[in-house]
Each structure stands twice: as C-alpha cells, then as structure tokens.
PDB file of C-alpha atoms in Angstrom:
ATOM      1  CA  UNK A   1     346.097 -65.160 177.811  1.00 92.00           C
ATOM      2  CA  UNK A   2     344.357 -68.012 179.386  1.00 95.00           C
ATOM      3  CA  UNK A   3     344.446 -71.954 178.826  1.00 95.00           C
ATOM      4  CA  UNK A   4     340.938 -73.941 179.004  1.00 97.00           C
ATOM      5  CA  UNK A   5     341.128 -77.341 179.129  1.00 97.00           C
ATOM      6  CA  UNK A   6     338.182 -80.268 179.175  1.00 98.00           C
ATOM      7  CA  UNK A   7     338.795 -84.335 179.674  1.00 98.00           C
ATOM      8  CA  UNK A   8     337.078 -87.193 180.453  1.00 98.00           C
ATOM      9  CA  UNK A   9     339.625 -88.443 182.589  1.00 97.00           C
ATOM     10  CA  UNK A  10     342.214 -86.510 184.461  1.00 96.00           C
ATOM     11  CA  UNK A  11     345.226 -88.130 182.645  1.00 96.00           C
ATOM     12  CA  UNK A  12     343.962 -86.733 179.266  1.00 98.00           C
ATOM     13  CA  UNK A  13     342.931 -83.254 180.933  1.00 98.00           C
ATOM     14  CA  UNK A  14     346.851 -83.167 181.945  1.00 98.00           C
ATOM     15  CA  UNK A  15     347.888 -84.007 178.238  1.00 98.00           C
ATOM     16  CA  UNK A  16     345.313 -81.348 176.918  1.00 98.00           C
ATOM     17  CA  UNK A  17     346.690 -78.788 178.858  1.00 98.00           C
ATOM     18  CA  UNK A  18     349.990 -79.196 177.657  1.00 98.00           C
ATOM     19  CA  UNK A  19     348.832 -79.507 173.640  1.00 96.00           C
ATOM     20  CA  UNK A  20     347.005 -76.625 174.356  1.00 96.00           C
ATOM     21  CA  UNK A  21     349.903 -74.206 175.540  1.00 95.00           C
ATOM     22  CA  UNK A  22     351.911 -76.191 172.454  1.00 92.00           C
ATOM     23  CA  UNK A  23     349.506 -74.389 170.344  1.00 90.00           C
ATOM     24  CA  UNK A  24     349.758 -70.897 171.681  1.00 91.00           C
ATOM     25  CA  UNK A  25     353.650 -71.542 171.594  1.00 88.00           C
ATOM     26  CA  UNK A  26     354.387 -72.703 168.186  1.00 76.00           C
ATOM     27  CA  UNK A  27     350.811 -73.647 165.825  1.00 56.00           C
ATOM     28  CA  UNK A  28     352.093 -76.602 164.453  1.00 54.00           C
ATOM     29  CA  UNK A  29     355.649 -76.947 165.674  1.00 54.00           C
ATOM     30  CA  UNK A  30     358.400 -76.316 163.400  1.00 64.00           C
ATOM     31  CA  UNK A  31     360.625 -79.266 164.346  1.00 67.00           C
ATOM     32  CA  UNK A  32     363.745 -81.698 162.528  1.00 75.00           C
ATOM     33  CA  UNK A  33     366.305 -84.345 163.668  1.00 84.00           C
ATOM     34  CA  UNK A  34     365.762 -87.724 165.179  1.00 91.00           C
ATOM     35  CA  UNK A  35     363.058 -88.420 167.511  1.00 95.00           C
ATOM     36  CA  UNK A  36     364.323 -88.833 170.984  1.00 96.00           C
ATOM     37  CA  UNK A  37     362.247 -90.200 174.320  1.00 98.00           C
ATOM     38  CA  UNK A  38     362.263 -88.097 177.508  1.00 97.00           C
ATOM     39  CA  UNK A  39     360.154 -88.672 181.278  1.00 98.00           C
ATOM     40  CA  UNK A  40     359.639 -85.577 183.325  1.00 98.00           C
ATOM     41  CA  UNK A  41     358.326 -86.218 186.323  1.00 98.00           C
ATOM     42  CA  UNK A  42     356.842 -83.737 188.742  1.00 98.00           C
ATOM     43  CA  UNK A  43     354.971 -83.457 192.096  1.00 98.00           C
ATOM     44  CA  UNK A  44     353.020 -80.747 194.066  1.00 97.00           C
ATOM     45  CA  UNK A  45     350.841 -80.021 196.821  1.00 96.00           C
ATOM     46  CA  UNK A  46     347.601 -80.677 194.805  1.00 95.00           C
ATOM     47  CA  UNK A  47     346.100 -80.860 191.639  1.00 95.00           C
ATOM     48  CA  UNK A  48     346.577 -77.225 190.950  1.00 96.00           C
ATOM     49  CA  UNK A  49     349.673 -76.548 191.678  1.00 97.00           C
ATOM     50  CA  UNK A  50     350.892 -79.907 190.028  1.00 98.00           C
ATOM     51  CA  UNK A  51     349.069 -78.635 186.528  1.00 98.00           C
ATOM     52  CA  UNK A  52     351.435 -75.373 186.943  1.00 98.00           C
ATOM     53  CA  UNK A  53     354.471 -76.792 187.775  1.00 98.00           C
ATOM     54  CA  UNK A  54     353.342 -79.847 184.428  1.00 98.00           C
ATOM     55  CA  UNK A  55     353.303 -76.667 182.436  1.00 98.00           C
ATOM     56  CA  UNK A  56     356.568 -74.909 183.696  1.00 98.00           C
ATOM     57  CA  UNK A  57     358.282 -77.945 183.018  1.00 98.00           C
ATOM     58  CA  UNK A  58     357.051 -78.582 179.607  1.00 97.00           C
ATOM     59  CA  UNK A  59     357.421 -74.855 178.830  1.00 96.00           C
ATOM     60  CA  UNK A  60     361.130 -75.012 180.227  1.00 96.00           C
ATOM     61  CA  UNK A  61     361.783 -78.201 178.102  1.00 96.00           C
ATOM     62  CA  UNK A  62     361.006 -76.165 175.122  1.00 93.00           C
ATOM     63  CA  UNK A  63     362.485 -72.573 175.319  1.00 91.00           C
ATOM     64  CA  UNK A  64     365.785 -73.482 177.682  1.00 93.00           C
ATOM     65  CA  UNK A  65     365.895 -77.108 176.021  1.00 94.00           C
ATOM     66  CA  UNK A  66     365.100 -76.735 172.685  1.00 91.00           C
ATOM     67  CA  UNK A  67     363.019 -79.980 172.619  1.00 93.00           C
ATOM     68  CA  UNK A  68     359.418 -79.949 170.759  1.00 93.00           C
ATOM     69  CA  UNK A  69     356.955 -82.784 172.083  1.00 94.00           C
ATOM     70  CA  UNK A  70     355.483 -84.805 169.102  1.00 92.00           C
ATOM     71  CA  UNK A  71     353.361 -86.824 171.383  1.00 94.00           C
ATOM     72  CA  UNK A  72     353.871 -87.573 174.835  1.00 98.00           C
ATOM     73  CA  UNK A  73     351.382 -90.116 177.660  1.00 98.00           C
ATOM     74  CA  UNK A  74     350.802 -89.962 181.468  1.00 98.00           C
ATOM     75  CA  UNK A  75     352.317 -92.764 183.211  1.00 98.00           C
ATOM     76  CA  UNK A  76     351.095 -92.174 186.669  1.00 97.00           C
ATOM     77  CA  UNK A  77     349.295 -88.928 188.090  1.00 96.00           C
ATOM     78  CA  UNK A  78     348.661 -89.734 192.107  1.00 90.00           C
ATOM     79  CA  UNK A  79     348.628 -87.492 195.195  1.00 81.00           C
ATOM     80  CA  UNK A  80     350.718 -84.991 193.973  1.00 92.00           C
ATOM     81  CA  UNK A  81     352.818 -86.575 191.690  1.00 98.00           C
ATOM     82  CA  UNK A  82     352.970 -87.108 187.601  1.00 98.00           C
ATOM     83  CA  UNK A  83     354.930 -89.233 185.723  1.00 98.00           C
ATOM     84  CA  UNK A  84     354.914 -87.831 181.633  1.00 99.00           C
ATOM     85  CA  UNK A  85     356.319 -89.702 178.385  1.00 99.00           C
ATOM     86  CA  UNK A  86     357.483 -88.032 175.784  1.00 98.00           C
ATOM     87  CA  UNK A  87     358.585 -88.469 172.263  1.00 97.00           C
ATOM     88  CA  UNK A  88     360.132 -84.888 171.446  1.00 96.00           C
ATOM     89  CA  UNK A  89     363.093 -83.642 168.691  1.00 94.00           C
ATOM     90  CA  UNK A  90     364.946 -80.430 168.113  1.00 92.00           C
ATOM     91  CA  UNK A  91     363.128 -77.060 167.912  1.00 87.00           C
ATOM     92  CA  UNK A  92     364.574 -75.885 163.719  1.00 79.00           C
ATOM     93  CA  UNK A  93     363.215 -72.333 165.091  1.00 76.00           C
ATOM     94  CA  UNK A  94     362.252 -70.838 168.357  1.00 76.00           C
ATOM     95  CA  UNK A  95     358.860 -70.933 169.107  1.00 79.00           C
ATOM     96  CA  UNK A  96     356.772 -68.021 167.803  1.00 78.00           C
ATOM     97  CA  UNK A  97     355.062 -66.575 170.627  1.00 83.00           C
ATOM     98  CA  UNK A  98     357.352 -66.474 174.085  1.00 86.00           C
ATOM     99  CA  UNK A  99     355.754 -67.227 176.892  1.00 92.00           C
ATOM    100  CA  UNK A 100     357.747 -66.710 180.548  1.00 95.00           C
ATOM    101  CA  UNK A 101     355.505 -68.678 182.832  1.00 96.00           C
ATOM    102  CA  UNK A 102     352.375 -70.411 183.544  1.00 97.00           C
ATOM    103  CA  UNK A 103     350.701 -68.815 186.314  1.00 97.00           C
ATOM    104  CA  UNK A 104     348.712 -69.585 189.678  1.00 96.00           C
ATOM    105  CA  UNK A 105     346.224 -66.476 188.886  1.00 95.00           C
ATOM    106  CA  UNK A 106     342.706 -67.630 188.696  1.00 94.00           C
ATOM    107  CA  UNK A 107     343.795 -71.534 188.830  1.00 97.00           C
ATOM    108  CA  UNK A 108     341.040 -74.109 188.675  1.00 97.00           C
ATOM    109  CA  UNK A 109     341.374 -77.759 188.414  1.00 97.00           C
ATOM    110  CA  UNK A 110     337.912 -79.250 188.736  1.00 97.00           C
ATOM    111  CA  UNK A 111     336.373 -82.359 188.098  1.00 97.00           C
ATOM    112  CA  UNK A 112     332.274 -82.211 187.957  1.00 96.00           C
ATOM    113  CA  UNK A 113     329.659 -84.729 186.430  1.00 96.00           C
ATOM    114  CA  UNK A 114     332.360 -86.948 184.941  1.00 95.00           C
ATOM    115  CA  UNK A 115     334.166 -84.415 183.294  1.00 98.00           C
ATOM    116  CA  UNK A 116     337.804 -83.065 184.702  1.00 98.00           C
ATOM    117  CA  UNK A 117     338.269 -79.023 183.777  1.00 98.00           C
ATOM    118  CA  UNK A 118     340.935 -76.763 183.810  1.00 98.00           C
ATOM    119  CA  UNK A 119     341.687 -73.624 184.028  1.00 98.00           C
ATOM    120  CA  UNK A 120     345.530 -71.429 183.765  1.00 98.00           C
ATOM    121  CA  UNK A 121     346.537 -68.340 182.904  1.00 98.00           C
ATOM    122  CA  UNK A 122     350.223 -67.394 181.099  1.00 97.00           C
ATOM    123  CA  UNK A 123     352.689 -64.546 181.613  1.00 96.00           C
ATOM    124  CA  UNK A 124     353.453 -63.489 178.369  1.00 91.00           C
TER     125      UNK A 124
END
C-alpha cells in the first residue's frame, strides 16, 4: 500500500503526506481527553529520506505513543531538516489498520511545474 501526495508548496506536501497515512491508519480518528501541543523535529540527508523518517516519526507518535494529531503546521523544512507542530490527544482505541513502517521502496519526492509530489510506500 502506497501514499500519493500533491502540494503547491513543499510545506503542505509534508502535511499531506502525513494526513494521508492518518487516513489509512485510523479514517477519522477515534480520539478523547484534553488537547495537548507537541514539536517533532527531524532531519535527513535529503528530501526523501526526510519524508520517511516525517512519517516514522508521526507513525511512532501514534502506535508506541498513543497520541492522535488533530491538526499539526510546518515550522521550518530546510536542508535536511523539519520542524512540525502539533495539536494531538489520546488514541480511545488503537488505530484500525497497523502499519510497521514507512518505506524507502520506490521513494519519490519531486517538485515539477510548481507543483511538489510525493511518492511512499508502507510495510503493512
């Protein structure tokens, strides 16, 4: 199973990503309790890597965590680093689908005619 992602910006491509594998996770969330404010920050090598390692770390925040993102901003995303905001709360259920990782197989981060594009596949 495979992520597909399209932004205007590179910023927003980041934050589709991650609503996208929030959807393959859970639908609509099934979330309670107060509403708490967490930063991850990341970096990479490149753009590719740093979308996998986004997505590892959001994933991780989830299933080890127990923390469900209700909305979350980038702060900064420069040579090989991203800075995310998030406004998460307790998980009332695991997640419905597990997924173990998000993967390096067939990567693409592109960005083309004004439009950023990605591309990840998940271990299931």
């Amino acid at each position: 199973m495979g992520i597909e992602a399209v932004a205007p910006t590179c910023d927003e491509l980041f934050v589709q990503a991650a609503k996208a594998l929030l959807s393959i996770l859970a639908g609509q969330g099934r979330a309670f309790g107060d509403v708490q404010e967490r930063t991850i920050e990341v970096t990479a090598g490149d753009m590719e890597e740093l979308l996998v390692v986004w997505l590892n770390e959001l994933l991780f925040m989830i299933q080890a965590r127990g923390l469900w993102p209700l909305d979350m901003a980038v702060v900064r995303i420069h040579a090989g680093a991203l800075e995310v905001r998030l406004r998460v709360v307790p998980l009332a259920a695991n997640p419905e689908r597990e997924i173990k990782a998000v993967t390096y197989h067939h990567l693409l981060v592109t960005h083309r005619h004004g439009q950023w594009r990605a591309r990840v596949y998940l271990d299931l």
